[in-house]
Backbone as a ProteinNet text record, in pm:
[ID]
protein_1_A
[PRIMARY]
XXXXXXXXXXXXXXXXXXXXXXXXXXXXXXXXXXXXXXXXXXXXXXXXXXXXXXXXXXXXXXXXXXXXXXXXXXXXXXXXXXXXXXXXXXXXXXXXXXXXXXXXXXXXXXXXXXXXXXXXXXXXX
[TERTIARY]
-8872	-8804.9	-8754.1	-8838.4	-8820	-8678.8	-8694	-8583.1	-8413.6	-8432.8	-8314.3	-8247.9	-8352.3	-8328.1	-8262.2	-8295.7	-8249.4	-8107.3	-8104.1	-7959.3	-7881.3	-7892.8	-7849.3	-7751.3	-7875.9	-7813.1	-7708.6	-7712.9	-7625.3	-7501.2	-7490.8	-7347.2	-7331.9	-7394	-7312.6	-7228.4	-7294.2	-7345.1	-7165.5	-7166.3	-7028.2	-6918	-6954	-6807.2	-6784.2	-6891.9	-6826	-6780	-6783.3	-6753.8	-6606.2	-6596.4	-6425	-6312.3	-6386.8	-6341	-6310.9	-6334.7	-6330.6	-6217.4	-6108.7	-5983.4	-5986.4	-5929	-5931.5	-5905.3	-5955.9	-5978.6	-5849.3	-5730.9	-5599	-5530.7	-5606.8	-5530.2	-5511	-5566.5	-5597.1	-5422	-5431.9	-5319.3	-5179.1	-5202.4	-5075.7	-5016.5	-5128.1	-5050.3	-5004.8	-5074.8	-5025.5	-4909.8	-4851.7	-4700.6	-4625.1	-4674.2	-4584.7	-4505.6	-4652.8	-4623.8	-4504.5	-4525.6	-4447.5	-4368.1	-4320.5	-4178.5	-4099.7	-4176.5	-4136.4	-4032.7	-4168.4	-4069.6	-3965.8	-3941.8	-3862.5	-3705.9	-3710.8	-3632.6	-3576.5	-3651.5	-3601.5	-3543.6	-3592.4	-3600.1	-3399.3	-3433.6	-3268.5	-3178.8	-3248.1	-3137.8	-3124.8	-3202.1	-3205	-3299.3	-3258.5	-3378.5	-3500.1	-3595.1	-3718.3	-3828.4	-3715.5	-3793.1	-3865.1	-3817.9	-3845.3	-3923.7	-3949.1	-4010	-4191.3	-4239.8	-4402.3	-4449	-4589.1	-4635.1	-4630.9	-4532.3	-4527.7	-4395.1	-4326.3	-4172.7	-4186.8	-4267.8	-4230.7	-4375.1	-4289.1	-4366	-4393.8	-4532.2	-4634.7	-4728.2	-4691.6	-4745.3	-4875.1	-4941.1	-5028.9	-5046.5	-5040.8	-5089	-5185.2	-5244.1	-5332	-5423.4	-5501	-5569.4	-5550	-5452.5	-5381.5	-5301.3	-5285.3	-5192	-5077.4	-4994.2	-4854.3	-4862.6	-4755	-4739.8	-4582.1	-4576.1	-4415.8	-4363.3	-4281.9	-4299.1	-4138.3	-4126.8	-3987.7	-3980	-3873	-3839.5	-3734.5	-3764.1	-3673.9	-3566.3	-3445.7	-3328.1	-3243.3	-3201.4	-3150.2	-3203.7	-3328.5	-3386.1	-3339.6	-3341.7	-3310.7	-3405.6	-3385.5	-3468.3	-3446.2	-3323.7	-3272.7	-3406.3	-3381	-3550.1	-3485.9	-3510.7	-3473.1	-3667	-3602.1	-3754.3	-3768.5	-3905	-3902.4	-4084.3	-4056.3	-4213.8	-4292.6	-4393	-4483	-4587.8	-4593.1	-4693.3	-4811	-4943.2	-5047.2	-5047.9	-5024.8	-5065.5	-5142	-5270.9	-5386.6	-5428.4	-5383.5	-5471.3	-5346.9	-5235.5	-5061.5	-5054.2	-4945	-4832	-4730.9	-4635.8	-4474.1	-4347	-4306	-4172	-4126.2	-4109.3	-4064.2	-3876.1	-3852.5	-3695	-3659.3	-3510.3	-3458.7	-3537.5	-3594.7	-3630	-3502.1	-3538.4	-3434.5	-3391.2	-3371.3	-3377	-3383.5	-3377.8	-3372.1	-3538.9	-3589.3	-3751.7	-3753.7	-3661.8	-3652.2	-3644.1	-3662.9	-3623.4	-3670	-3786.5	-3838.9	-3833.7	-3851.7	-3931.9	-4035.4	-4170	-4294.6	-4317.1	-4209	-4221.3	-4334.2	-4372.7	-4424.9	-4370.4	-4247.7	-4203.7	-4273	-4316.3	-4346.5	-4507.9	-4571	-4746.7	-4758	-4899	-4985.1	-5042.5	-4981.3	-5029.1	-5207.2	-5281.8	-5427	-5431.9	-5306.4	-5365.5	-5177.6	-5187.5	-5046.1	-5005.9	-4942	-4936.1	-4800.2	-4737.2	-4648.7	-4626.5	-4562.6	-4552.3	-4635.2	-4756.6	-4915.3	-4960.6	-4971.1	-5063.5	-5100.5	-5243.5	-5302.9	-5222	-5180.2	-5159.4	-5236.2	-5262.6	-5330	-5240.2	-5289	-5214.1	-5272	-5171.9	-5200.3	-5203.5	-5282	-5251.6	-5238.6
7890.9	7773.7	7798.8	7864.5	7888.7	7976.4	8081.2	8140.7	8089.8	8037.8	7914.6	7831.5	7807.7	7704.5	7806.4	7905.6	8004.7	8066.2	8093.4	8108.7	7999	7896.5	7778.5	7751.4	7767.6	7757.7	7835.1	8007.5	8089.6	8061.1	8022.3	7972.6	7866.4	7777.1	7665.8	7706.6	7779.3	7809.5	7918.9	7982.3	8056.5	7945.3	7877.4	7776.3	7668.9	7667.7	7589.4	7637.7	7790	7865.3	7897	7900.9	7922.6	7835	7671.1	7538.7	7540	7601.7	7551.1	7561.7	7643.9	7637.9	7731	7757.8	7800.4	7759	7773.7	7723.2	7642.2	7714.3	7661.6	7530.6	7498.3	7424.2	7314.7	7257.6	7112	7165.3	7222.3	7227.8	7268.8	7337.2	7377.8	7229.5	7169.7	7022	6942.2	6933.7	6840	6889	7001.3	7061	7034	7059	7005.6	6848.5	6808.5	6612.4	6613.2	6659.8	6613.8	6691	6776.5	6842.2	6758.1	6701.5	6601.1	6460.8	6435.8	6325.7	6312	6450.2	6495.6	6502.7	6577.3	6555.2	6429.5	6347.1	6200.8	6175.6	6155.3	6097	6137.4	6268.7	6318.4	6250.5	6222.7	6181.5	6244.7	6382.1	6453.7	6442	6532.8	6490.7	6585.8	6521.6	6573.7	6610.8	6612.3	6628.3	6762.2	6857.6	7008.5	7059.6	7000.1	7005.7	7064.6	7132.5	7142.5	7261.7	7274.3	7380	7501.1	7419.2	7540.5	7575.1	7525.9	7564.6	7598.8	7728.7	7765.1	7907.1	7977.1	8083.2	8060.2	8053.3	7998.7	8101.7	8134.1	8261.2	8216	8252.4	8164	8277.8	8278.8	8400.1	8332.7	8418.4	8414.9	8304.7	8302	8194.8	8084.6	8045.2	7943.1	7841.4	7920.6	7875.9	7818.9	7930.2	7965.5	7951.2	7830.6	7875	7853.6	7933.4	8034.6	7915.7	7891.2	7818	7843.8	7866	7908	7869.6	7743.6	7710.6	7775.1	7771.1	7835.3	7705.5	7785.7	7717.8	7709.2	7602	7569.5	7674.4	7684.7	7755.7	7925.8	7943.2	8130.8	8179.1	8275.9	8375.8	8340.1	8271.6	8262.8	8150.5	8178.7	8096.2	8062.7	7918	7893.1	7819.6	7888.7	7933.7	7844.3	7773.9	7672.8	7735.1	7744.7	7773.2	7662.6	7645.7	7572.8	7614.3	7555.3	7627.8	7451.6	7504.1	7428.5	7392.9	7260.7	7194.2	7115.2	7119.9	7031.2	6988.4	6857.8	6848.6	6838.4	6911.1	6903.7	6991	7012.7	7105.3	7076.3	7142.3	7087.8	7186.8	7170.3	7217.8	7323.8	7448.2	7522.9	7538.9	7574.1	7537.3	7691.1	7724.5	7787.9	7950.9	7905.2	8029.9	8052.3	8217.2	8177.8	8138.3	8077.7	8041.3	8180.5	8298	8415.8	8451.6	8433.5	8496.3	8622.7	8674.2	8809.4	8791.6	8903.3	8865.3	8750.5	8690.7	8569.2	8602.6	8475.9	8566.4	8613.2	8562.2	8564.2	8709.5	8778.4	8875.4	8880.7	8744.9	8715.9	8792.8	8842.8	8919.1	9100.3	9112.2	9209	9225.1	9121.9	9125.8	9046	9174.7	9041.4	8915.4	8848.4	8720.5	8674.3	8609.3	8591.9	8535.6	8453.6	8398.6	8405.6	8412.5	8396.8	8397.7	8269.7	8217.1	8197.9	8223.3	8229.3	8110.5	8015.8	7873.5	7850.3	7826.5	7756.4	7835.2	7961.8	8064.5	8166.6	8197.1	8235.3	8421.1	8472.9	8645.7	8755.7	8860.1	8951	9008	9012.6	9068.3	9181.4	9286	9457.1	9453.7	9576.7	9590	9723.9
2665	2614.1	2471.1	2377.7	2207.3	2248.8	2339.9	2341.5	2378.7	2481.3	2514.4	2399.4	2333.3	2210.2	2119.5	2086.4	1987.6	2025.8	2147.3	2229.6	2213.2	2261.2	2241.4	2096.2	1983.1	1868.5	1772	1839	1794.2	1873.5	1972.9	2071.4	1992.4	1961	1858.3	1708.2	1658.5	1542.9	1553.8	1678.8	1666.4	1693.2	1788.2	1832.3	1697	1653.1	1511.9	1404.8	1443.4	1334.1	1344.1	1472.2	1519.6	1498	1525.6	1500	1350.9	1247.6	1096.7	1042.7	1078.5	1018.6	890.2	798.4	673	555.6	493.4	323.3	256.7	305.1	259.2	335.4	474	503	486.3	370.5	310.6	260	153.6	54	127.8	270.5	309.3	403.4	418.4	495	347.2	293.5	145.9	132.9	122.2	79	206.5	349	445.4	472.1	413.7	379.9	300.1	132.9	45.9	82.9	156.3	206.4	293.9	347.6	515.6	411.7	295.1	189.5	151.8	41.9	-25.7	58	168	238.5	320.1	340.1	393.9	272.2	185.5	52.6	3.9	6	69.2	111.2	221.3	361	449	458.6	529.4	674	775.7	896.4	884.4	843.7	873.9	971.5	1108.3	1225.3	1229.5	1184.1	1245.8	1123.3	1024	930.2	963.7	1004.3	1043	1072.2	1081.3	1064.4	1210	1274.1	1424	1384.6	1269.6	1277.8	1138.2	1103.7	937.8	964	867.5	792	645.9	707.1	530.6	505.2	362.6	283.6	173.1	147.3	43.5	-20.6	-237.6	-294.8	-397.5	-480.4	-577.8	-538.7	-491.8	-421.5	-461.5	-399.5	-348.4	-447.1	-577.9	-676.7	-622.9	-537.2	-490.7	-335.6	-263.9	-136.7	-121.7	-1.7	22	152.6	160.3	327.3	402.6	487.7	526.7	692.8	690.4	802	897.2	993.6	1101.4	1089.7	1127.5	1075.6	1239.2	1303.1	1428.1	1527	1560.2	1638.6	1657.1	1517.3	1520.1	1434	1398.2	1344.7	1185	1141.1	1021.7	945.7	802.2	755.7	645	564.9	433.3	365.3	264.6	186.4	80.4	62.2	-45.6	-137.7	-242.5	-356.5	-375.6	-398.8	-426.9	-525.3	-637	-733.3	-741.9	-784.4	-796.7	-939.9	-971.4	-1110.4	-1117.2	-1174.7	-1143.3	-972.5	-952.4	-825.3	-709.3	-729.9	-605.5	-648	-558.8	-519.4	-604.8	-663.8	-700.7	-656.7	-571	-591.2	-690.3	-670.3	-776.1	-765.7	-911.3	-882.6	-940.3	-876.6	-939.6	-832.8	-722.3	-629.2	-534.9	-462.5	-400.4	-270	-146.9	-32.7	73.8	30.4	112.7	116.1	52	0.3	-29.1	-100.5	-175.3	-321.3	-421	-507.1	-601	-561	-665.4	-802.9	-889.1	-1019.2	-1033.7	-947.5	-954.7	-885	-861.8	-770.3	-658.4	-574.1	-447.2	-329.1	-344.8	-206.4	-200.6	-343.9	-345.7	-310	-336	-346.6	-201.1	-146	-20.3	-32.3	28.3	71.3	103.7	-0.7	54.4	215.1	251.2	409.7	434.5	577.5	634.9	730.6	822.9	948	950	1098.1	1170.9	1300.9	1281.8	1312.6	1382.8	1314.8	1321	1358.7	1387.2	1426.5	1279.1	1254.4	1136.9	1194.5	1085.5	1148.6	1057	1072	1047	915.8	794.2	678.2	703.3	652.1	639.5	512	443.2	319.6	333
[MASK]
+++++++++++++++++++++++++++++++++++++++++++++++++++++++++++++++++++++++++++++++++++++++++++++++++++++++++++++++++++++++++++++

């Protein structure tokens, strides 16, 4: 029985471990929100706006996130920065919509976490 119980608890103990998500994803929905805004706010349509339709980069733990939407269902991506000031996100200006070339030189450095429209992917270094 002690043993069952002990089995028991390492099968939990993994499936909740799988369930937890990662550290960033508080802050990468907060930037998806105020992206979803900003753009109504626009006038723009914010339907396609979300995390199955974007490549999101996160650096320096989690100062900086990269986010780049797929653009009329192609491969094409327009790229928006996000830097951390106190307790948000803001909008960085003056990046450039290709994701090359930043100032922060982010295209050049690995990414601490980085998912491919809602799927977490394996960084190489």
């Amino acid at each position: 029985m002690k043993r069952i119980f002990i089995f028991l608890s390492l099968i939990m103990i993994v499936v909740l471990s799988a369930c937890g998500g990662n550290k960033y994803d508080e802050a990468i929905d907060n930037v998806i929100n105020q992206e979803k805004k900003d753009r109504e706010k626009d006038g723009l349509d914010a339907k396609k706006i979300s995390r199955d339709n974007a490549n999101i980069r996160v650096y320096d733990g989690g100062k900086f996130i990269q986010v780049a939407y797929y653009i009329d269902d192609t491969d094409r991506k327009l790229y928006y920065y996000y830097e951390k000031l106190g307790d948000s996100y803001e909008e960085m200006s003056d990046m450039p919509g290709s994701g090359e070339g930043d100032r922060l030189g982010l295209d050049k450095k690995t990414p601490d976490y980085q998912e491919v429209k809602g799927k977490e992917t394996k960084i190489e270094e």
